[in-house]
């Protein structure tokens, strides 16, 4: 049995080498594969970012520490022209109090919540009101006068029937992004939202919400189910206490470093993720993974002895989570630089094993020729889509956008919660993402677009 396994293992190795041999990029993929998988550098960097730096919400001391870490790390890795692109960022602070006590005809019981980012705080005694459960923003608008003085409870669950783990977030997201503002518009005094996750546990998931105007918080899925069950037996009132507050904006920065192209230094390929995270967990998947994917991709390329024809630049964007001011400032910087931004590759979908790159559907057919090379690192296909929130603006100056799409089933179990920590990331899966990014950047650098 063991001998059989060794023989078939050798056969597989021979076949793999043979198929690599057919590819003009086999020398590239062989060398970056050995460099990357033997050192697993992405995970070491992620360990530093999540444990030495920790959570890094825009405007916090952690975010400033992350900027310093990004600069020092790029310098240590031997990148060129390491610099900052400044931006202003919001400064929202969670505070120590976030409680929700529900009262129905049988008595009172606590439910697990956390404030949504940018929520105003409540008075010390909290806000108390009768709960109205809804599924959609449309329902809230239709409540009209009946919403006055009430607390709106958005309880539309994650859609279960999509295969993609990412799709349900888009489908349920308006409850969090726009739900509190819609509730405020009809006179509600607070809004509470079922966490944007399919994980059936008692951990709430935060995230930003647009101009809420009223205190707002996310309920864990367990808490949302409990509240909904109580409402089936009659009226329920809740008392919500939050001590969060918004302080004045503060200056911060995105971190930039590169390897200058040997033939076309003025043509730039951007690779990046966002340096800020939420204050829950340590942002290991969101977006520590994207940060270290980009750093390790350029570092592996360099350490494997390759010098790109075009400039490959890593950009660690600040403030993706709340209002995207880092991406806006980098866009202005790129627009005025006199360079040509050829492409921008974003990783902001977690650190699981790579599966695909999304890009402009008009280019898919032509770029399909790269899939055999990319498949070395388990990229199965190119699919239609964009890059992500941070690189999105660069399309306006002609950049072709790409987004790394890792395996998607577990991402929202952890996203924006206390569970998004280093132990949820697998070192080899993470490294494969970095190697896939390195390979895509190399293909663009060699052939252009
Ligand atoms: Zn993110």
Tab-separated table of C-alpha atoms and ligand atoms in Angstrom:
chain	number	residue	atom	x	y	z
A	1	UNK	CA	0.000	0.000	0.000
A	2	UNK	CA	2.755	2.408	0.996
A	3	UNK	CA	4.862	1.453	-2.068
A	4	UNK	CA	1.835	2.053	-4.276
A	5	UNK	CA	1.435	5.508	-2.780
A	6	UNK	CA	5.095	6.344	-3.344
A	7	UNK	CA	4.895	5.168	-6.968
A	8	UNK	CA	1.751	7.165	-7.658
A	9	UNK	CA	3.304	10.155	-5.854
A	10	UNK	CA	6.353	9.996	-8.127
A	11	UNK	CA	4.111	9.619	-11.155
A	12	UNK	CA	2.146	12.702	-10.106
A	13	UNK	CA	5.379	14.656	-9.654
A	14	UNK	CA	6.586	13.586	-13.119
A	15	UNK	CA	3.268	14.559	-14.686
A	16	UNK	CA	3.280	17.903	-12.890
A	17	UNK	CA	6.814	18.651	-14.093
A	18	UNK	CA	5.851	17.655	-17.630
A	19	UNK	CA	2.831	19.959	-17.654
A	20	UNK	CA	4.949	22.780	-16.161
A	21	UNK	CA	7.451	22.198	-18.964
A	22	UNK	CA	4.821	23.011	-21.544
A	23	UNK	CA	4.366	26.478	-20.075
A	24	UNK	CA	6.747	29.297	-20.951
A	25	UNK	CA	6.332	30.530	-17.391
A	26	UNK	CA	7.296	27.247	-15.747
A	27	UNK	CA	10.637	28.607	-14.558
A	28	UNK	CA	8.817	31.511	-12.910
A	29	UNK	CA	6.138	29.414	-11.225
A	30	UNK	CA	8.660	26.758	-10.110
A	31	UNK	CA	10.887	29.287	-8.437
A	32	UNK	CA	8.193	31.319	-6.712
A	33	UNK	CA	6.482	28.083	-5.626
A	34	UNK	CA	9.619	26.792	-3.924
A	35	UNK	CA	10.490	30.176	-2.379
A	36	UNK	CA	6.951	30.809	-1.128
A	37	UNK	CA	5.876	27.390	0.069
A	38	UNK	CA	9.150	26.673	1.830
A	39	UNK	CA	9.073	29.878	3.876
A	40	UNK	CA	5.313	30.623	4.181
A	41	UNK	CA	6.187	34.311	4.499
A	42	UNK	CA	2.615	35.559	4.202
A	43	UNK	CA	1.679	33.867	7.473
A	44	UNK	CA	4.709	35.280	9.348
A	45	UNK	CA	3.724	38.754	8.191
A	46	UNK	CA	0.103	38.153	9.187
A	47	UNK	CA	1.237	37.039	12.623
A	48	UNK	CA	3.089	40.337	13.068
A	49	UNK	CA	0.152	42.395	11.817
A	50	UNK	CA	-2.484	40.656	13.932
A	51	UNK	CA	-0.514	40.068	17.134
A	52	UNK	CA	2.179	42.812	17.298
A	53	UNK	CA	-0.082	45.481	15.773
A	54	UNK	CA	-3.546	44.008	16.528
A	55	UNK	CA	-6.890	45.639	15.654
A	56	UNK	CA	-6.467	48.791	13.551
A	57	UNK	CA	-9.673	50.708	13.178
A	58	UNK	CA	-9.205	53.954	11.206
A	59	UNK	CA	-8.303	56.815	13.500
A	60	UNK	CA	-7.119	54.533	16.339
A	61	UNK	CA	-3.625	54.137	17.769
A	62	UNK	CA	-3.658	50.628	16.259
A	63	UNK	CA	-4.112	52.079	12.769
A	64	UNK	CA	-1.147	54.402	13.254
A	65	UNK	CA	0.908	51.471	14.494
A	66	UNK	CA	-0.113	49.589	11.335
A	67	UNK	CA	1.091	52.442	9.119
A	68	UNK	CA	4.487	52.404	10.845
A	69	UNK	CA	4.581	48.595	10.558
A	70	UNK	CA	3.745	48.742	6.848
A	71	UNK	CA	6.552	51.203	6.183
A	72	UNK	CA	9.107	49.294	8.254
A	73	UNK	CA	8.069	45.984	6.680
A	74	UNK	CA	8.357	47.233	3.106
A	75	UNK	CA	11.791	48.639	3.897
A	76	UNK	CA	12.880	45.369	5.531
A	77	UNK	CA	11.628	43.390	2.522
A	78	UNK	CA	13.792	45.541	0.252
A	79	UNK	CA	11.037	47.397	-1.634
A	80	UNK	CA	11.944	50.648	-3.396
A	81	UNK	CA	10.492	54.132	-2.904
A	82	UNK	CA	8.665	53.273	0.335
A	83	UNK	CA	6.383	56.201	1.134
A	84	UNK	CA	3.056	57.336	2.546
A	85	UNK	CA	0.062	58.775	0.720
A	86	UNK	CA	-1.726	60.875	3.370
A	87	UNK	CA	-5.486	60.961	3.910
A	88	UNK	CA	-7.923	62.104	6.582
A	89	UNK	CA	-9.877	59.394	8.386
A	90	UNK	CA	-12.889	59.278	10.717
A	91	UNK	CA	-12.298	58.611	14.390
A	92	UNK	CA	-15.145	56.584	15.820
A	93	UNK	CA	-14.656	54.949	19.229
A	94	UNK	CA	-16.720	52.003	20.444
A	95	UNK	CA	-16.504	52.651	24.202
A	96	UNK	CA	-17.087	50.022	26.890
A	97	UNK	CA	-20.851	49.806	27.069
A	98	UNK	CA	-22.978	47.891	24.587
A	99	UNK	CA	-25.966	46.097	26.068
A	100	UNK	CA	-29.467	45.196	25.005
A	101	UNK	CA	-32.094	44.049	27.494
A	102	UNK	CA	-35.363	42.755	26.076
A	103	UNK	CA	-38.573	42.650	28.112
A	104	UNK	CA	-41.620	40.604	27.186
A	105	UNK	CA	-44.635	39.428	29.193
A	106	UNK	CA	-42.514	36.736	30.902
A	107	UNK	CA	-39.704	39.049	32.057
A	108	UNK	CA	-36.383	40.503	30.940
A	109	UNK	CA	-33.436	38.860	29.236
A	110	UNK	CA	-30.137	40.127	27.771
A	111	UNK	CA	-29.272	39.784	24.072
A	112	UNK	CA	-25.757	39.987	22.611
A	113	UNK	CA	-25.115	43.081	20.499
A	114	UNK	CA	-22.302	45.307	19.298
A	115	UNK	CA	-22.549	48.858	17.993
A	116	UNK	CA	-22.396	49.399	14.244
A	117	UNK	CA	-19.504	51.590	13.117
A	118	UNK	CA	-20.362	55.342	13.104
A	119	UNK	CA	-23.390	54.795	15.380
A	120	UNK	CA	-24.036	57.621	17.839
A	121	UNK	CA	-24.096	56.600	21.498
A	122	UNK	CA	-27.184	56.541	23.687
A	123	UNK	CA	-27.796	58.519	26.891
A	124	UNK	CA	-26.358	56.720	29.940
A	125	UNK	CA	-29.767	55.203	30.755
A	126	UNK	CA	-30.052	53.953	27.162
A	127	UNK	CA	-32.969	54.231	24.765
A	128	UNK	CA	-36.064	52.153	25.430
A	129	UNK	CA	-38.825	51.370	22.980
A	130	UNK	CA	-41.170	48.801	21.574
A	131	UNK	CA	-39.664	46.605	18.863
A	132	UNK	CA	-41.008	46.317	15.327
A	133	UNK	CA	-39.527	43.425	13.358
A	134	UNK	CA	-39.068	43.899	9.597
A	135	UNK	CA	-37.338	42.136	6.750
A	136	UNK	CA	-36.776	45.001	4.335
A	137	UNK	CA	-36.200	48.753	4.113
A	138	UNK	CA	-39.358	49.017	2.040
A	139	UNK	CA	-41.392	47.708	4.964
A	140	UNK	CA	-39.869	50.392	7.174
A	141	UNK	CA	-40.796	53.172	4.768
A	142	UNK	CA	-44.354	51.791	4.684
A	143	UNK	CA	-44.609	51.948	8.514
A	144	UNK	CA	-44.756	55.740	8.358
A	145	UNK	CA	-46.137	57.225	11.598
A	146	UNK	CA	-46.275	53.802	13.282
A	147	UNK	CA	-42.449	53.765	13.504
A	148	UNK	CA	-42.326	56.917	15.662
A	149	UNK	CA	-40.598	56.259	18.996
A	150	UNK	CA	-40.088	52.570	18.141
A	151	UNK	CA	-36.970	50.440	17.722
A	152	UNK	CA	-36.714	48.853	14.288
A	153	UNK	CA	-35.375	45.287	14.178
A	154	UNK	CA	-34.079	44.169	10.763
A	155	UNK	CA	-34.141	40.378	10.697
A	156	UNK	CA	-33.677	39.253	7.103
A	157	UNK	CA	-31.349	36.219	7.276
A	158	UNK	CA	-28.474	35.290	4.979
A	159	UNK	CA	-29.837	33.629	1.843
A	160	UNK	CA	-29.131	29.903	2.073
A	161	UNK	CA	-29.601	28.767	-1.518
A	162	UNK	CA	-26.690	30.534	-3.233
A	163	UNK	CA	-23.571	28.452	-3.814
A	164	UNK	CA	-21.252	31.450	-3.476
A	165	UNK	CA	-20.476	32.312	0.130
A	166	UNK	CA	-20.062	35.978	-0.866
A	167	UNK	CA	-23.435	36.495	-2.573
A	168	UNK	CA	-25.648	36.524	0.572
A	169	UNK	CA	-23.695	39.474	1.998
A	170	UNK	CA	-24.689	41.605	-0.972
A	171	UNK	CA	-28.285	40.409	-0.696
A	172	UNK	CA	-28.678	41.154	3.031
A	173	UNK	CA	-26.269	44.096	3.276
A	174	UNK	CA	-28.697	47.001	2.850
A	175	UNK	CA	-30.132	46.289	6.321
A	176	UNK	CA	-26.812	47.314	7.824
A	177	UNK	CA	-25.562	49.901	5.278
A	178	UNK	CA	-28.806	51.820	4.960
A	179	UNK	CA	-31.273	50.308	7.461
A	180	UNK	CA	-30.597	52.604	10.436
A	181	UNK	CA	-30.858	55.760	8.289
A	182	UNK	CA	-34.149	54.489	6.818
A	183	UNK	CA	-35.472	53.821	10.334
A	184	UNK	CA	-34.411	57.292	11.507
A	185	UNK	CA	-36.268	58.830	8.560
A	186	UNK	CA	-39.615	57.498	9.823
A	187	UNK	CA	-38.960	58.563	13.405
A	188	UNK	CA	-37.564	55.381	15.016
A	189	UNK	CA	-35.342	56.006	18.044
A	190	UNK	CA	-32.879	53.164	17.361
A	191	UNK	CA	-32.238	50.330	14.926
A	192	UNK	CA	-30.967	46.820	15.591
A	193	UNK	CA	-29.874	44.496	12.815
A	194	UNK	CA	-29.341	40.760	12.506
A	195	UNK	CA	-25.602	40.188	11.940
A	196	UNK	CA	-24.584	39.673	8.315
A	197	UNK	CA	-23.528	36.067	8.707
A	198	UNK	CA	-24.863	32.551	8.375
A	199	UNK	CA	-23.005	31.434	11.525
A	200	UNK	CA	-25.567	30.290	14.101
A	201	UNK	CA	-23.772	31.541	17.194
A	202	UNK	CA	-23.872	34.287	19.793
A	203	UNK	CA	-21.148	36.516	18.261
A	204	UNK	CA	-22.303	39.829	16.738
A	205	UNK	CA	-20.704	41.193	13.529
A	206	UNK	CA	-20.103	44.929	13.229
A	207	UNK	CA	-19.601	47.023	10.083
A	208	UNK	CA	-20.198	50.494	8.824
A	209	UNK	CA	-23.567	52.107	8.227
A	210	UNK	CA	-24.321	55.276	6.275
A	211	UNK	CA	-25.372	58.411	8.231
A	212	UNK	CA	-27.438	56.491	10.786
A	213	UNK	CA	-28.630	59.473	12.838
A	214	UNK	CA	-29.895	57.106	15.574
A	215	UNK	CA	-28.092	54.550	17.763
A	216	UNK	CA	-27.728	51.228	15.955
A	217	UNK	CA	-26.295	47.836	16.774
A	218	UNK	CA	-25.905	44.339	15.351
A	219	UNK	CA	-27.467	41.365	17.130
A	220	UNK	CA	-25.814	37.955	17.040
A	221	UNK	CA	-27.796	35.394	15.047
A	222	UNK	CA	-28.739	33.598	18.282
A	223	UNK	CA	-29.964	36.903	19.765
A	224	UNK	CA	-31.914	37.801	16.615
A	225	UNK	CA	-33.639	34.412	16.623
A	226	UNK	CA	-34.488	34.756	20.325
A	227	UNK	CA	-35.937	38.229	19.856
A	228	UNK	CA	-37.952	37.129	16.848
A	229	UNK	CA	-39.328	34.152	18.797
A	230	UNK	CA	-40.331	36.432	21.684
A	231	UNK	CA	-42.132	38.781	19.264
A	232	UNK	CA	-44.280	35.870	18.093
A	233	UNK	CA	-45.763	35.729	21.616
A	234	UNK	CA	-46.608	39.422	21.901
A	235	UNK	CA	-45.016	42.796	22.194
A	236	UNK	CA	-41.385	43.173	23.288
A	237	UNK	CA	-39.591	46.315	24.354
A	238	UNK	CA	-35.813	46.693	24.493
A	239	UNK	CA	-33.366	48.953	26.246
A	240	UNK	CA	-30.226	49.641	24.204
A	241	UNK	CA	-27.156	51.192	25.800
A	242	UNK	CA	-24.151	52.211	23.702
A	243	UNK	CA	-21.223	54.398	24.771
A	244	UNK	CA	-19.709	54.823	21.301
A	245	UNK	CA	-18.883	58.278	19.960
A	246	UNK	CA	-17.441	60.052	16.948
A	247	UNK	CA	-14.401	62.278	17.551
A	248	UNK	CA	-12.949	64.757	15.018
A	249	UNK	CA	-11.274	63.306	11.876
A	250	UNK	CA	-7.545	62.644	12.152
A	251	UNK	CA	-4.706	62.471	9.606
A	252	UNK	CA	-3.520	59.016	8.550
A	253	UNK	CA	-2.014	57.415	5.432
A	254	UNK	CA	-1.853	54.537	3.002
A	255	UNK	CA	1.553	52.848	2.650
A	256	UNK	CA	3.213	52.409	-0.747
A	257	UNK	CA	6.344	50.558	-1.920
A	258	UNK	CA	7.435	48.961	-5.196
A	259	UNK	CA	9.976	47.346	-7.430
A	260	UNK	CA	10.679	49.655	-10.325
A	261	UNK	CA	10.203	48.125	-13.782
A	262	UNK	CA	13.332	47.441	-15.832
A	263	UNK	CA	11.808	48.338	-19.235
A	264	UNK	CA	8.669	50.367	-18.561
A	265	UNK	CA	9.176	51.996	-15.152
A	266	UNK	CA	6.362	54.458	-15.816
A	267	UNK	CA	3.777	51.674	-16.252
A	268	UNK	CA	2.471	50.607	-12.861
A	269	UNK	CA	0.737	47.447	-11.674
A	270	UNK	CA	-0.868	47.975	-8.262
A	271	UNK	CA	-1.412	45.101	-5.813
A	272	UNK	CA	-3.129	45.822	-2.546
A	273	UNK	CA	-5.457	45.288	0.342
A	274	UNK	CA	-6.619	47.510	3.186
A	275	UNK	CA	-4.506	48.177	6.228
A	276	UNK	CA	-7.353	49.219	8.532
A	277	UNK	CA	-9.643	46.652	10.151
A	278	UNK	CA	-12.566	46.632	12.551
A	279	UNK	CA	-11.925	46.805	16.286
A	280	UNK	CA	-13.470	43.327	16.765
A	281	UNK	CA	-10.999	40.440	16.420
A	282	UNK	CA	-7.708	41.361	14.757
A	283	UNK	CA	-8.753	41.598	11.112
A	284	UNK	CA	-6.862	38.455	10.126
A	285	UNK	CA	-9.001	37.646	7.079
A	286	UNK	CA	-10.390	41.187	6.646
A	287	UNK	CA	-8.073	42.402	5.458
A	288	UNK	CA	-4.831	41.303	7.055
A	289	UNK	CA	-4.812	38.535	4.455
A	290	UNK	CA	-4.985	41.024	1.581
A	291	UNK	CA	-2.198	43.139	3.084
A	292	UNK	CA	0.165	40.198	3.427
A	293	UNK	CA	-0.889	38.677	0.076
A	294	UNK	CA	0.369	41.830	-1.637
A	295	UNK	CA	3.510	42.188	0.505
A	296	UNK	CA	4.502	38.542	0.144
A	297	UNK	CA	3.699	38.482	-3.587
A	298	UNK	CA	6.191	41.239	-4.343
A	299	UNK	CA	8.701	39.923	-1.831
A	300	UNK	CA	8.611	36.365	-3.235
A	301	UNK	CA	9.036	37.651	-6.750
A	302	UNK	CA	12.078	39.654	-5.721
A	303	UNK	CA	13.596	36.914	-3.559
A	304	UNK	CA	13.171	34.380	-6.375
A	305	UNK	CA	15.452	36.567	-8.498
A	306	UNK	CA	12.907	38.178	-10.828
A	307	UNK	CA	12.910	41.817	-11.879
A	308	UNK	CA	9.655	42.920	-13.526
A	309	UNK	CA	9.582	44.847	-16.821
A	310	UNK	CA	6.849	47.095	-15.461
A	311	UNK	CA	6.743	48.643	-11.984
A	312	UNK	CA	4.922	46.432	-9.494
A	313	UNK	CA	3.654	48.463	-6.562
A	314	UNK	CA	2.106	47.387	-3.273
A	315	UNK	CA	-0.473	49.786	-1.837
A	316	UNK	CA	-1.824	49.195	1.678
A	317	UNK	CA	-4.956	51.323	1.714
A	318	UNK	CA	-6.169	53.117	4.855
A	319	UNK	CA	-9.842	53.440	5.855
A	320	UNK	CA	-11.594	51.020	3.523
A	321	UNK	CA	-13.988	49.951	6.238
A	322	UNK	CA	-15.605	53.273	7.083
A	323	UNK	CA	-15.388	55.713	4.192
A	324	UNK	CA	-12.691	54.877	1.636
A	325	UNK	CA	-10.669	58.071	2.043
A	326	UNK	CA	-7.375	56.161	1.557
A	327	UNK	CA	-8.546	54.867	-1.823
A	328	UNK	CA	-9.712	58.360	-2.834
A	329	UNK	CA	-6.372	59.921	-1.854
A	330	UNK	CA	-4.405	57.230	-3.703
A	331	UNK	CA	-6.553	57.775	-6.794
A	332	UNK	CA	-5.743	61.508	-6.742
A	333	UNK	CA	-2.079	60.683	-6.239
A	334	UNK	CA	-2.066	58.236	-9.176
A	335	UNK	CA	-3.999	60.628	-11.417
A	336	UNK	CA	-1.485	63.406	-10.851
A	337	UNK	CA	1.628	61.224	-10.955
A	338	UNK	CA	2.176	61.239	-14.710
A	339	UNK	CA	2.457	57.431	-14.614
A	340	UNK	CA	0.225	54.961	-16.384
A	341	UNK	CA	-1.664	52.680	-14.014
A	342	UNK	CA	-1.952	49.547	-16.171
A	343	UNK	CA	-3.699	47.250	-13.707
A	344	UNK	CA	-4.776	47.028	-10.087
A	345	UNK	CA	-5.193	43.746	-8.245
A	346	UNK	CA	-7.073	43.767	-4.941
A	347	UNK	CA	-7.305	41.093	-2.290
A	348	UNK	CA	-10.145	41.777	0.144
A	349	UNK	CA	-12.055	38.506	0.300
A	350	UNK	CA	-10.072	36.614	2.903
A	351	UNK	CA	-7.077	34.340	3.163
A	352	UNK	CA	-8.577	30.998	2.144
A	353	UNK	CA	-7.258	28.926	-0.760
A	354	UNK	CA	-7.365	30.880	-4.034
A	355	UNK	CA	-9.992	29.909	-6.598
A	356	UNK	CA	-10.374	32.693	-9.187
A	357	UNK	CA	-9.563	36.219	-10.236
A	358	UNK	CA	-12.452	38.452	-11.197
A	359	UNK	CA	-11.940	41.021	-13.937
A	360	UNK	CA	-13.692	43.027	-16.644
A	361	UNK	CA	-15.866	40.578	-18.584
A	362	UNK	CA	-14.771	42.109	-21.915
A	363	UNK	CA	-11.225	40.898	-21.295
A	364	UNK	CA	-12.021	37.426	-20.046
A	365	UNK	CA	-11.701	35.641	-23.361
A	366	UNK	CA	-8.364	37.159	-24.231
A	367	UNK	CA	-6.877	36.602	-20.776
A	368	UNK	CA	-8.032	33.019	-20.525
A	369	UNK	CA	-4.667	32.054	-21.972
A	370	UNK	CA	-3.180	32.827	-18.535
A	371	UNK	CA	-5.327	30.348	-16.658
A	372	UNK	CA	-3.019	27.322	-17.178
A	373	UNK	CA	-0.134	29.288	-15.616
A	374	UNK	CA	-2.301	30.658	-12.802
A	375	UNK	CA	-3.665	27.163	-12.135
A	376	UNK	CA	-0.275	26.279	-10.635
A	377	UNK	CA	-1.611	28.075	-7.570
A	378	UNK	CA	-5.151	26.700	-7.788
A	379	UNK	CA	-6.687	29.567	-9.743
A	380	UNK	CA	-9.354	27.654	-11.643
A	381	UNK	CA	-10.689	30.480	-13.782
A	382	UNK	CA	-11.082	34.153	-14.526
A	383	UNK	CA	-14.624	35.316	-13.869
A	384	UNK	CA	-16.510	38.525	-14.561
A	385	UNK	CA	-16.378	41.162	-11.840
A	386	UNK	CA	-14.356	44.084	-10.570
A	387	UNK	CA	-11.434	44.563	-8.236
A	388	UNK	CA	-12.805	45.878	-4.972
A	389	UNK	CA	-13.566	49.112	-3.144
A	390	UNK	CA	-9.945	50.259	-2.896
A	391	UNK	CA	-8.792	49.813	-6.482
A	392	UNK	CA	-12.204	50.638	-8.001
A	393	UNK	CA	-11.496	54.368	-8.603
A	394	UNK	CA	-8.356	53.483	-10.613
A	395	UNK	CA	-10.560	52.271	-13.475
A	396	UNK	CA	-11.243	55.954	-14.171
A	397	UNK	CA	-7.587	56.423	-15.174
A	398	UNK	CA	-7.550	53.317	-17.336
A	399	UNK	CA	-6.454	50.566	-14.951
A	400	UNK	CA	-7.778	47.070	-15.611
A	401	UNK	CA	-9.092	45.781	-12.286
A	402	UNK	CA	-8.648	42.313	-10.830
A	403	UNK	CA	-9.930	40.830	-7.563
A	404	UNK	CA	-8.569	37.710	-5.903
A	405	UNK	CA	-11.422	35.351	-5.040
A	406	UNK	CA	-10.521	32.723	-2.486
A	407	UNK	CA	-12.768	29.885	-1.402
A	408	UNK	CA	-15.832	31.650	-0.004
A	409	UNK	CA	-17.777	29.370	2.360
A	410	UNK	CA	-16.336	30.394	5.755
A	411	UNK	CA	-15.456	34.057	5.221
A	412	UNK	CA	-18.634	35.532	6.676
A	413	UNK	CA	-18.500	33.244	9.696
A	414	UNK	CA	-15.602	35.432	10.901
A	415	UNK	CA	-15.998	38.759	9.052
A	416	UNK	CA	-16.083	41.919	11.264
A	417	UNK	CA	-16.353	39.892	14.483
A	418	UNK	CA	-14.275	38.771	17.450
A	419	UNK	CA	-13.698	35.536	15.540
A	420	UNK	CA	-11.561	37.110	12.778
A	421	UNK	CA	-8.226	36.067	14.253
A	422	UNK	CA	-4.988	34.422	13.080
A	423	UNK	CA	-6.017	30.893	14.081
A	424	UNK	CA	-8.713	30.960	11.340
A	425	UNK	CA	-6.065	31.327	8.619
A	426	UNK	CA	-4.141	28.396	7.159
A	427	UNK	CA	-0.496	29.235	6.324
A	428	UNK	CA	-0.412	27.256	3.053
A	429	UNK	CA	-3.781	28.505	1.813
A	430	UNK	CA	-2.675	32.058	2.573
A	431	UNK	CA	0.644	31.596	0.767
A	432	UNK	CA	-1.058	30.194	-2.328
A	433	UNK	CA	-3.067	33.422	-2.550
A	434	UNK	CA	0.156	35.454	-2.437
A	435	UNK	CA	1.728	33.249	-5.114
A	436	UNK	CA	-1.344	33.601	-7.337
A	437	UNK	CA	-1.107	37.412	-6.994
A	438	UNK	CA	2.634	37.306	-7.768
A	439	UNK	CA	1.956	35.239	-10.884
A	440	UNK	CA	-0.824	37.485	-12.178
A	441	UNK	CA	1.307	40.602	-11.598
A	442	UNK	CA	4.205	38.912	-13.406
A	443	UNK	CA	2.047	37.959	-16.406
A	444	UNK	CA	0.783	41.538	-16.702
A	445	UNK	CA	4.314	42.870	-16.287
A	446	UNK	CA	5.680	40.595	-19.018
A	447	UNK	CA	2.878	40.903	-21.565
A	448	UNK	CA	0.983	44.089	-20.746
A	449	UNK	CA	-2.795	44.193	-21.137
B	1	LIG	ZN1	-12.267	44.306	3.888
